[in-house]
XYZ file of C-alpha atoms in Angstrom:
676
model
C 36.929 -160.119 -6.836
C 37.613 -156.457 -6.652
C 36.689 -154.280 -9.641
C 39.853 -153.224 -11.585
C 40.799 -149.591 -11.460
C 40.507 -149.044 -15.265
C 36.937 -150.584 -15.172
C 35.841 -148.052 -12.502
C 37.384 -145.262 -14.530
C 35.549 -146.425 -17.683
C 32.275 -146.662 -15.810
C 32.858 -143.139 -14.406
C 33.385 -141.643 -17.873
C 30.791 -143.885 -19.732
C 28.145 -144.687 -17.116
C 24.819 -145.682 -18.599
C 22.700 -143.402 -16.284
C 24.291 -140.013 -16.900
C 22.824 -136.880 -15.245
C 20.090 -135.227 -17.281
C 20.275 -131.869 -15.658
C 23.090 -129.698 -17.169
C 24.020 -128.549 -13.688
C 24.298 -132.106 -12.497
C 26.333 -133.034 -15.575
C 28.671 -130.151 -14.913
C 28.938 -131.113 -11.257
C 29.712 -134.653 -12.464
C 32.516 -133.529 -14.747
C 33.774 -130.684 -12.491
C 36.258 -132.856 -10.770
C 37.682 -134.037 -14.147
C 37.780 -130.549 -15.711
C 38.939 -128.373 -12.827
C 41.159 -131.239 -11.617
C 42.813 -131.409 -15.032
C 43.301 -127.623 -15.015
C 44.933 -127.621 -11.533
C 47.274 -130.566 -12.426
C 48.200 -128.798 -15.710
C 48.976 -125.418 -14.004
C 51.069 -127.139 -11.357
C 53.025 -129.175 -13.877
C 53.458 -126.312 -16.251
C 54.719 -124.078 -13.570
C 57.163 -126.581 -12.194
C 58.411 -127.614 -15.669
C 58.783 -123.847 -16.726
C 60.945 -123.162 -13.674
C 63.469 -125.900 -14.424
C 63.284 -125.370 -18.085
C 64.176 -121.714 -17.969
C 66.917 -122.373 -15.403
C 68.594 -125.069 -17.503
C 67.944 -123.535 -21.006
C 70.378 -120.789 -20.232
C 73.270 -123.252 -19.860
C 72.364 -125.214 -23.013
C 73.269 -122.374 -25.346
C 76.857 -122.623 -24.009
C 77.809 -126.234 -24.940
C 80.886 -125.509 -26.981
C 83.660 -128.051 -26.087
C 86.854 -126.744 -24.396
C 88.863 -128.500 -27.187
C 86.979 -128.898 -30.568
C 87.449 -131.932 -32.663
C 86.414 -131.638 -36.328
C 84.709 -134.421 -38.235
C 87.406 -134.387 -40.893
C 89.903 -135.502 -38.250
C 88.246 -138.944 -38.192
C 89.126 -141.764 -40.534
C 86.569 -144.425 -41.574
C 86.790 -148.047 -42.851
C 83.552 -149.626 -44.159
C 83.243 -153.371 -43.968
C 87.007 -154.029 -43.721
C 88.276 -157.581 -44.504
C 89.764 -157.975 -40.994
C 87.692 -158.791 -37.952
C 89.388 -156.198 -35.809
C 91.170 -153.080 -37.074
C 92.947 -151.439 -34.091
C 95.042 -148.333 -34.331
C 98.218 -150.139 -35.585
C 96.522 -151.915 -38.558
C 97.950 -150.997 -41.942
C 94.385 -150.556 -43.299
C 94.410 -147.117 -41.690
C 97.253 -145.815 -43.825
C 95.169 -144.967 -46.803
C 91.776 -144.830 -45.028
C 89.479 -141.885 -46.134
C 88.149 -139.146 -43.884
C 84.711 -139.581 -42.376
C 83.263 -136.702 -44.301
C 84.757 -137.995 -47.629
C 82.157 -137.859 -50.447
C 82.516 -141.523 -51.351
C 82.357 -142.646 -47.764
C 79.271 -140.482 -47.220
C 77.527 -142.155 -50.134
C 78.195 -145.618 -48.761
C 77.106 -144.661 -45.281
C 73.945 -143.098 -46.676
C 73.106 -146.222 -48.856
C 73.191 -148.462 -45.734
C 73.154 -152.210 -45.663
C 76.583 -152.212 -43.850
C 77.805 -154.787 -41.428
C 80.799 -153.022 -39.844
C 82.013 -149.504 -39.702
C 85.434 -148.661 -38.052
C 86.415 -145.168 -37.012
C 89.803 -143.833 -35.930
C 90.871 -140.544 -34.402
C 94.348 -139.356 -33.336
C 94.349 -136.732 -30.727
C 97.627 -134.792 -30.982
C 99.768 -133.972 -27.784
C 98.929 -130.247 -27.949
C 95.159 -130.917 -27.711
C 95.653 -133.393 -24.855
C 97.726 -130.830 -22.915
C 95.251 -128.052 -23.464
C 92.317 -130.404 -22.375
C 94.279 -131.389 -19.204
C 94.872 -127.707 -18.303
C 91.062 -127.085 -18.629
C 90.178 -130.345 -16.884
C 88.307 -131.378 -20.071
C 88.520 -135.129 -19.369
C 85.338 -136.086 -21.196
C 85.165 -136.735 -24.962
C 81.794 -135.773 -26.502
C 81.534 -138.111 -29.531
C 77.950 -138.033 -30.813
C 75.424 -140.698 -31.668
C 76.336 -144.266 -32.525
C 73.164 -146.153 -33.418
C 74.028 -149.889 -33.142
C 76.294 -152.100 -31.135
C 79.694 -150.495 -30.673
C 83.012 -150.876 -28.773
C 85.581 -148.091 -28.117
C 89.332 -148.438 -27.590
C 91.748 -145.872 -26.298
C 95.373 -146.616 -27.252
C 94.208 -150.165 -28.157
C 92.700 -150.668 -24.654
C 88.984 -151.298 -24.786
C 87.162 -148.888 -22.568
C 83.411 -149.624 -23.265
C 81.097 -152.038 -25.107
C 77.524 -150.803 -25.587
C 74.574 -152.723 -27.136
C 72.308 -151.154 -29.692
C 69.561 -150.589 -27.182
C 71.379 -147.392 -26.045
C 70.213 -144.411 -28.151
C 71.790 -141.488 -26.449
C 74.847 -139.363 -27.247
C 78.237 -140.749 -26.239
C 80.222 -138.901 -23.668
C 83.400 -140.956 -23.093
C 85.358 -140.483 -19.884
C 89.057 -140.580 -20.849
C 91.689 -141.901 -18.489
C 92.842 -138.953 -16.443
C 96.396 -140.288 -15.893
C 96.836 -140.528 -19.627
C 95.451 -137.014 -20.172
C 97.800 -135.619 -17.595
C 100.779 -137.244 -19.410
C 100.135 -134.924 -22.359
C 101.000 -137.534 -24.871
C 99.257 -138.320 -28.160
C 96.098 -140.495 -27.807
C 94.282 -142.736 -30.362
C 90.610 -143.478 -30.234
C 89.172 -146.370 -32.270
C 85.444 -147.252 -32.574
C 83.912 -150.425 -33.968
C 80.262 -149.879 -34.942
C 77.763 -152.609 -35.986
C 74.847 -150.613 -37.443
C 71.322 -151.792 -36.743
C 69.934 -154.325 -39.129
C 68.502 -152.753 -42.191
C 69.719 -149.360 -41.176
C 70.182 -146.648 -43.980
C 71.528 -143.145 -43.967
C 74.165 -144.094 -41.331
C 75.708 -140.970 -39.877
C 78.105 -141.926 -37.005
C 79.114 -139.267 -34.612
C 76.486 -136.924 -35.836
C 75.652 -134.218 -33.287
C 73.849 -130.938 -33.428
C 76.578 -129.251 -31.454
C 80.331 -129.409 -31.891
C 82.188 -132.512 -30.771
C 85.299 -132.457 -28.663
C 86.811 -132.610 -25.204
C 84.680 -131.001 -22.430
C 84.936 -130.368 -18.736
C 82.572 -131.882 -16.202
C 80.179 -128.836 -16.110
C 79.819 -128.634 -19.879
C 79.452 -132.421 -20.135
C 76.820 -132.463 -17.404
C 74.874 -129.750 -19.103
C 74.974 -131.573 -22.437
C 73.880 -134.782 -20.766
C 71.052 -132.978 -19.131
C 70.077 -131.451 -22.496
C 70.122 -134.956 -23.944
C 67.930 -136.239 -21.163
C 65.538 -133.303 -21.829
C 65.139 -133.972 -25.558
C 65.062 -137.755 -25.384
C 63.260 -138.407 -22.080
C 61.848 -135.368 -20.101
C 60.327 -133.432 -22.939
C 58.604 -136.334 -24.787
C 57.215 -137.874 -21.580
C 56.178 -134.467 -20.057
C 54.595 -133.410 -23.320
C 52.792 -136.765 -23.561
C 51.506 -136.354 -20.008
C 50.358 -132.685 -20.616
C 48.713 -133.517 -23.956
C 46.997 -136.495 -22.395
C 45.569 -134.444 -19.641
C 44.442 -131.824 -22.115
C 42.910 -134.453 -24.313
C 40.923 -135.811 -21.399
C 39.852 -132.242 -20.412
C 38.598 -131.582 -24.010
C 36.876 -134.879 -24.144
C 35.123 -134.076 -20.767
C 34.077 -130.619 -22.131
C 32.700 -132.336 -25.230
C 30.633 -134.630 -23.132
C 28.990 -131.744 -21.385
C 28.123 -130.188 -24.806
C 28.272 -132.564 -27.740
C 27.112 -130.018 -30.219
C 30.590 -128.481 -30.096
C 32.398 -131.002 -32.099
C 35.596 -129.045 -32.149
C 36.277 -130.197 -28.590
C 36.294 -133.803 -29.695
C 38.741 -132.885 -32.567
C 40.816 -131.011 -30.054
C 41.045 -134.112 -27.844
C 42.247 -136.147 -30.830
C 44.702 -133.367 -31.848
C 46.223 -133.104 -28.410
C 46.891 -136.818 -28.034
C 48.344 -137.315 -31.539
C 50.668 -134.275 -30.980
C 52.561 -136.096 -28.339
C 53.332 -139.173 -30.448
C 56.151 -137.962 -32.831
C 58.583 -137.049 -29.995
C 57.491 -139.970 -27.855
C 58.190 -142.405 -30.723
C 61.991 -141.857 -30.615
C 62.337 -141.186 -26.953
C 64.724 -143.362 -24.896
C 61.728 -144.858 -22.952
C 59.665 -145.901 -25.971
C 59.872 -149.365 -27.515
C 59.917 -148.048 -31.142
C 63.661 -147.530 -30.610
C 63.930 -151.233 -30.695
C 62.209 -151.549 -34.061
C 64.064 -152.024 -37.287
C 64.995 -148.853 -39.124
C 62.344 -149.216 -41.807
C 59.605 -150.043 -39.324
C 60.542 -146.978 -37.201
C 60.449 -144.573 -40.210
C 57.136 -146.049 -41.355
C 55.623 -145.563 -37.892
C 56.978 -142.017 -37.623
C 55.537 -141.081 -41.090
C 52.105 -142.571 -40.294
C 52.084 -140.557 -36.957
C 52.931 -137.416 -38.995
C 49.931 -138.139 -41.243
C 47.747 -138.620 -38.149
C 48.916 -135.418 -36.782
C 48.387 -133.584 -40.062
C 44.821 -135.087 -40.339
C 44.077 -133.977 -36.746
C 45.355 -130.482 -37.546
C 43.252 -130.396 -40.695
C 40.225 -131.404 -38.799
C 40.834 -128.794 -36.111
C 40.666 -125.951 -38.642
C 37.604 -127.195 -40.358
C 35.758 -127.951 -37.038
C 36.415 -124.512 -35.580
C 35.178 -123.015 -38.850
C 31.991 -125.140 -38.168
C 32.320 -126.842 -41.526
C 29.798 -129.433 -42.458
C 30.433 -132.629 -40.400
C 30.208 -134.737 -43.574
C 32.913 -132.506 -45.275
C 35.084 -132.880 -42.230
C 34.798 -136.659 -42.077
C 35.314 -137.059 -45.869
C 38.282 -134.737 -45.875
C 39.982 -136.586 -42.967
C 39.398 -140.068 -44.318
C 40.469 -139.143 -47.789
C 43.598 -137.458 -46.500
C 44.473 -140.494 -44.335
C 43.665 -143.027 -47.098
C 46.015 -141.370 -49.611
C 48.662 -140.285 -47.105
C 48.991 -143.520 -45.112
C 48.652 -145.505 -48.379
C 51.550 -143.575 -49.888
C 53.739 -144.220 -46.840
C 52.965 -148.016 -46.825
C 53.615 -148.428 -50.548
C 56.756 -146.389 -50.562
C 60.084 -148.291 -50.887
C 61.734 -148.936 -47.508
C 64.965 -147.327 -48.858
C 63.162 -143.946 -49.450
C 61.411 -143.737 -45.999
C 64.197 -141.843 -44.367
C 64.312 -139.365 -47.157
C 60.509 -138.829 -47.021
C 60.636 -137.432 -43.504
C 61.933 -134.009 -44.496
C 59.389 -133.346 -47.365
C 56.548 -134.756 -45.303
C 57.270 -132.400 -42.478
C 58.249 -129.489 -44.699
C 55.247 -129.654 -47.064
C 52.333 -131.551 -45.487
C 52.367 -130.055 -41.986
C 52.549 -126.384 -43.026
C 49.938 -127.061 -45.729
C 47.200 -128.477 -43.535
C 47.595 -125.698 -40.941
C 47.568 -123.100 -43.786
C 44.240 -124.684 -45.149
C 42.758 -124.504 -41.610
C 43.803 -120.862 -41.219
C 42.296 -119.934 -44.604
C 39.090 -121.745 -43.773
C 38.675 -119.948 -40.460
C 39.596 -116.579 -42.079
C 36.938 -116.997 -44.841
C 34.340 -118.047 -42.233
C 35.288 -114.922 -40.116
C 34.909 -112.629 -43.121
C 31.659 -114.211 -44.039
C 30.149 -113.897 -40.554
C 31.432 -110.335 -40.317
C 29.137 -109.530 -43.243
C 26.210 -111.189 -41.422
C 26.385 -114.815 -42.712
C 23.075 -116.568 -43.587
C 21.142 -114.992 -40.765
C 22.324 -111.487 -41.446
C 23.213 -111.147 -37.737
C 26.741 -109.935 -36.840
C 28.376 -112.202 -34.136
C 31.368 -110.152 -32.926
C 32.595 -112.711 -30.365
C 32.580 -115.622 -32.855
C 34.251 -113.382 -35.562
C 37.024 -112.305 -33.170
C 37.764 -115.889 -32.158
C 37.827 -117.066 -35.754
C 40.280 -114.233 -36.691
C 42.440 -115.189 -33.683
C 42.325 -118.914 -34.473
C 43.200 -118.339 -38.041
C 46.188 -116.207 -36.918
C 47.365 -119.034 -34.575
C 47.112 -121.677 -37.285
C 48.891 -119.499 -39.737
C 51.707 -118.944 -37.222
C 51.848 -122.642 -36.656
C 52.087 -123.254 -40.391
C 55.062 -120.804 -40.601
C 56.698 -122.461 -37.603
C 56.615 -125.928 -39.226
C 57.970 -124.594 -42.435
C 60.844 -122.741 -40.694
C 61.645 -125.685 -38.368
C 62.022 -128.299 -41.123
C 63.568 -125.881 -43.483
C 66.616 -125.552 -41.322
C 66.016 -122.017 -40.222
C 66.693 -122.786 -36.527
C 69.952 -123.783 -34.912
C 70.138 -127.167 -33.384
C 69.669 -126.069 -29.732
C 66.768 -123.659 -30.576
C 65.072 -126.361 -32.688
C 65.321 -128.872 -29.907
C 64.147 -126.516 -27.209
C 60.978 -125.390 -28.945
C 60.024 -128.724 -30.656
C 56.464 -129.732 -29.581
C 55.819 -126.428 -27.705
C 54.126 -124.415 -30.542
C 51.510 -127.138 -30.832
C 51.168 -127.159 -26.984
C 50.744 -123.317 -27.169
C 47.898 -123.921 -29.675
C 46.292 -126.518 -27.304
C 46.698 -124.183 -24.224
C 45.277 -121.249 -26.118
C 42.180 -123.332 -27.201
C 42.041 -124.833 -23.748
C 41.687 -121.396 -22.235
C 39.029 -120.489 -24.585
C 37.244 -123.750 -23.928
C 37.438 -123.227 -20.173
C 36.218 -119.696 -20.531
C 33.266 -121.009 -22.443
C 32.754 -123.709 -19.860
C 32.746 -121.149 -17.022
C 30.230 -118.983 -18.935
C 28.119 -122.030 -19.671
C 28.237 -122.954 -15.974
C 26.957 -119.467 -15.064
C 24.267 -119.601 -17.709
C 23.123 -122.956 -16.561
C 22.727 -121.575 -13.027
C 20.649 -118.744 -14.274
C 18.359 -120.911 -16.558
C 15.073 -121.819 -14.759
C 14.987 -125.618 -14.787
C 11.733 -127.351 -13.933
C 11.362 -129.794 -11.113
C 10.559 -132.460 -13.863
C 13.963 -131.852 -15.518
C 15.720 -132.312 -12.242
C 14.443 -135.782 -11.788
C 16.995 -138.674 -12.270
C 14.527 -140.177 -14.888
C 12.534 -137.728 -17.057
C 8.783 -138.553 -17.065
C 7.546 -140.085 -20.309
C 4.310 -138.127 -20.098
C 2.715 -135.288 -18.081
C -0.978 -134.730 -18.377
C -2.527 -131.272 -17.626
C -3.153 -127.931 -19.066
C -0.904 -125.708 -21.232
C -1.586 -121.932 -20.750
C -0.173 -119.616 -23.442
C -0.119 -115.945 -22.431
C 0.729 -113.113 -24.826
C 1.057 -109.389 -24.032
C -1.198 -107.193 -26.133
C 0.313 -104.189 -28.030
C 3.852 -105.182 -26.880
C 5.325 -103.273 -29.814
C 3.936 -100.104 -28.469
C 5.437 -100.640 -25.100
C 8.829 -101.542 -26.653
C 8.671 -98.139 -28.394
C 7.521 -96.186 -25.351
C 10.112 -97.787 -23.085
C 12.974 -96.222 -25.172
C 11.363 -92.758 -24.861
C 11.001 -92.793 -21.134
C 13.631 -91.591 -18.654
C 15.811 -94.387 -17.573
C 14.703 -96.591 -20.412
C 12.049 -98.473 -18.432
C 11.998 -102.166 -19.309
C 8.179 -102.407 -19.483
C 7.768 -105.673 -21.436
C 10.453 -107.684 -19.499
C 9.033 -106.402 -16.229
C 5.515 -107.378 -17.273
C 6.730 -110.868 -18.271
C 8.359 -111.191 -14.807
C 4.979 -110.474 -13.287
C 3.375 -113.105 -15.377
C 6.095 -115.518 -14.389
C 5.570 -114.688 -10.743
C 1.806 -115.099 -10.965
C 2.014 -118.558 -12.595
C 4.662 -119.836 -10.129
C 2.523 -118.611 -7.174
C -0.382 -120.650 -8.386
C 1.388 -123.974 -8.867
C 2.334 -123.559 -12.572
C 5.515 -124.425 -14.319
C 7.025 -122.066 -16.809
C 7.829 -123.929 -20.010
C 9.329 -121.055 -21.917
C 9.381 -117.242 -22.272
C 10.116 -115.780 -25.656
C 9.611 -112.194 -26.804
C 6.269 -111.056 -25.381
C 4.899 -114.607 -24.767
C 5.058 -116.957 -21.837
C 4.058 -120.563 -21.930
C 3.054 -122.357 -18.723
C 1.927 -125.850 -17.660
C -0.447 -126.914 -14.825
C -0.239 -130.617 -14.085
C -3.460 -132.513 -13.558
C -2.777 -133.844 -10.148
C -5.416 -136.208 -8.597
C -8.075 -134.295 -6.740
C -7.364 -130.949 -8.530
C -8.891 -129.299 -11.460
C -6.010 -128.034 -13.707
C -8.378 -125.798 -15.719
C -9.608 -124.099 -12.635
C -6.046 -123.782 -11.347
C -4.991 -122.112 -14.675
C -7.896 -119.670 -14.531
C -7.006 -118.672 -11.033
C -3.391 -118.109 -12.259
C -4.724 -115.923 -15.090
C -6.666 -113.833 -12.512
C -3.439 -113.443 -10.618
C -1.654 -112.408 -13.807
C -4.255 -109.648 -14.446
C -3.895 -108.523 -10.870
C -0.074 -108.209 -10.960
C -0.213 -106.417 -14.415
C -2.926 -104.138 -13.059
C -0.656 -103.108 -10.030
C 2.411 -102.710 -12.285
C 0.193 -100.560 -14.670
C -0.827 -98.262 -11.786
C 2.888 -98.003 -10.797
C 3.815 -96.993 -14.341
C 1.011 -94.416 -14.639
C 2.070 -92.816 -11.292
C 5.688 -92.476 -12.610
C 5.191 -91.506 -16.152
C 2.576 -89.047 -17.632
C 3.111 -90.511 -21.061
C 1.460 -93.818 -19.924
C -1.660 -92.196 -18.362
C -3.828 -93.638 -21.182
C -2.045 -96.993 -21.541
C -3.210 -100.242 -19.981
C -1.363 -103.515 -19.750
C -3.522 -106.403 -21.010
C -2.938 -109.927 -22.302
C -4.545 -112.614 -24.356
C -4.344 -116.218 -23.183
C -5.365 -119.607 -24.348
C -5.712 -122.888 -22.351
C -5.517 -126.314 -23.935
C -5.588 -129.723 -22.414
C -2.988 -132.227 -23.424
C 0.008 -134.436 -22.732
C 3.608 -133.082 -22.780
C 7.016 -134.421 -21.717
C 10.321 -132.732 -20.602
C 13.316 -133.105 -22.882
C 16.924 -131.847 -23.085
C 17.939 -129.925 -26.195
C 21.618 -129.689 -27.310
C 22.444 -126.024 -27.894
C 25.574 -124.086 -28.678
C 25.739 -122.883 -25.044
C 25.101 -126.370 -23.693
C 22.168 -128.649 -22.920
C 18.970 -126.588 -22.310
C 15.645 -127.711 -20.957
C 12.832 -128.169 -23.478
C 9.313 -129.598 -23.913
C 7.594 -131.725 -26.434
C 3.837 -132.500 -26.869
C 3.104 -136.217 -26.915
C 0.067 -138.199 -27.954
C -2.714 -136.826 -30.170
C -3.741 -133.841 -28.006
C -1.297 -131.253 -29.618
C -1.764 -128.924 -26.676
C 0.885 -126.320 -27.935
C -0.730 -126.233 -31.371
C -4.216 -125.819 -30.082
C -3.245 -123.046 -27.590
C -1.453 -121.155 -30.293
C -4.371 -121.299 -32.676
C -6.867 -120.154 -29.830
C -4.563 -117.088 -29.294
C -5.151 -116.229 -33.020
C -8.868 -116.656 -32.500
C -8.901 -114.142 -29.604
C -8.394 -111.289 -32.172
C -11.876 -112.247 -33.536
C -13.601 -111.844 -30.198
C -16.019 -108.903 -30.045
C -15.932 -106.433 -27.138
C -13.216 -104.507 -25.502
C -9.863 -104.694 -27.272
C -8.141 -103.402 -24.088
C -9.138 -106.402 -22.114
C -7.451 -109.475 -20.788
C -9.168 -112.550 -22.039
C -8.593 -116.293 -21.773
C -9.873 -118.625 -24.516
C -10.495 -122.366 -24.128
C -12.495 -124.855 -26.007
C -15.920 -125.674 -24.693
C -15.004 -129.371 -24.581
C -12.303 -128.495 -22.076
C -14.815 -126.886 -19.664
C -17.159 -129.842 -20.175
C -14.439 -132.274 -19.198
C -13.025 -130.046 -16.316
C -16.162 -128.129 -15.034
C -15.447 -124.839 -13.335
C -17.159 -125.304 -9.938
C -16.183 -122.018 -8.242
C -19.006 -119.534 -8.670
C -16.654 -116.510 -8.924
C -14.652 -118.145 -11.794
C -17.826 -119.531 -13.553
C -19.373 -116.073 -13.573
C -16.397 -114.577 -15.432
C -17.119 -116.382 -18.733
C -18.391 -113.599 -21.046
C -18.829 -115.888 -24.049
C -19.953 -119.523 -24.011
C -19.954 -122.084 -26.818
C -19.411 -119.635 -29.631
C -18.212 -120.862 -32.995
C -15.035 -119.315 -34.464
C -13.186 -120.231 -37.734
C -9.564 -120.994 -37.093
C -6.578 -121.938 -39.185
C -7.279 -124.280 -42.080
C -10.980 -123.368 -41.816
C -11.362 -125.512 -38.772
C -14.385 -124.699 -36.535
C -13.700 -124.103 -32.889
C -16.424 -123.996 -30.263
C -14.959 -121.617 -27.661
C -15.622 -120.312 -24.229
C -14.073 -116.835 -23.326
C -12.981 -116.004 -19.798
C -12.641 -112.483 -18.745
C -9.517 -112.110 -16.582
C -9.842 -108.304 -16.039
C -11.392 -107.549 -12.609
C -13.283 -104.630 -14.156
C -15.733 -107.101 -15.742
C -18.342 -107.730 -13.145
C -19.853 -111.232 -12.414
C -23.356 -109.847 -13.066
C -22.617 -109.643 -16.799
C -24.696 -112.186 -18.759
C -22.603 -114.560 -20.895
C -23.352 -114.666 -24.619
C -25.619 -117.536 -25.558
C -24.280 -120.654 -27.134
C -26.426 -120.293 -30.346
C -24.944 -116.952 -31.252
C -22.488 -116.773 -34.174
């Protein structure tokens, strides 16, 4: 049986054996991330072209012949089954916008609503002259039938949710006689706040061009926009999720993925293509308010996560908000759900984004003063200020939108896009970081052990820790030289080169220190290999020292020397989650504690008598006993054998000292073991 497509996609996203190398992980997700970006750019470009082209016509939707709402009469739950134009019940029927009628319609619970309009002859003649043969009515949510001069034209079920554009009989229009329109509406079960013929633009008689433009506008707000935004938000959500997978320490990407997908739901909920339109009125309002709460919670988490708030604070804030918010919606009376939509959108949405903006602003101000570390981070501060401004703008937008500050067309055109602008802005920031991370990963030296599909559980061998002597002096001198010579970095590069040439692996390089590893391969002596590498380090540094002295008089009396320590032990490669992505790291395993032993031997080197300006390698006597140095040249370079030193915590170390400087001749007699 073939594997289902969704199963293969799930395995691709959540496969058990994921790449351990960041470069491999980025290559694994590159199709997703860059593929998403390409699809988004193409879709956005195509959508923008048609959107701009059509939006120009949508601001000119005024009917050729306007019909006011007060021209309609209304009968609510009349005693007769059918109330056509000649029924005597219409004689004293109130207007549609009558105060008492409005209260009854708002209360809901109605079975039948009848509407009647008399179009006078002068309006019919004017419409015929302008070829305005289409009657733009508005929305009728429920089953309805329409009669023109007591002849039924249409019968529409409640599943239809769009605006009604009625094509009037052309022959009747051309006669220029009075025309009567009657509508019988059966509201949806349990519907409240019934507002028949409600429309954001004016109702009336329109020509084909205006009618087609309005129909396209309705398709845009009820189909194209919700579905397009859902698609774009979904792709962005997948992109953010993929970015989070490459660097899980940046939790804001995961919050962005959740925010992106939640943002698409409010519009999608009431689109023509979504099944919620078939729900009862109370269930639809409940679903909508819960989605608003989810969107608000996602917006709150977004601000808190970008401010790098404590993860426990973020989790507690979100769950507390959802518990009380959703609980309030579920316990609210069904009759009040429709009325709750306005305050929910007007208060809750602006408030959560305002809180996020203030949180980011405070974090930016705090970091601009140094934060906990006292170190100014300009890039992070600028981003926090920018993000705070964007969240504040979004807060203002939600307030203006639901406070009625935008006209109907503008409100419908921009709905959903400010949140999309936020997601796009953060997506560009995330992709920039991803690109920089990709470049950084390529520059980071990754050992052959880290490139294996399965990281080795243990590597046995020798850890060599090399530290430049008097590096502070060289840092100071480098700034005084012409061209600002980078003495210490160049010296470290020479150490790196010498280690690599002799089969060593660089574990890390920090400040003026390099840590290397020489694996104990069968048939090879790792200690002897490390000593050869230390001789090579001394040689490279000597050559660089001569170059410096030939170029700078100030360095005539200066010599580059190092101290080093060798310790035998077991280590293993690991991956460390960092702000810039996954970085290669190392851990010592077992009881050998090679890193600790090497560091303590480096401190003991300062106690060794003799030339201060000399490059020396310290290792415990037990190491040379277990790994004897058989080469005579190397064996003769030990200037001290089996000498006792007191290290950290008053621990006694029995140490051999190897002289790496070639100026120390092999004829020098090593210090005896019984000397203290």
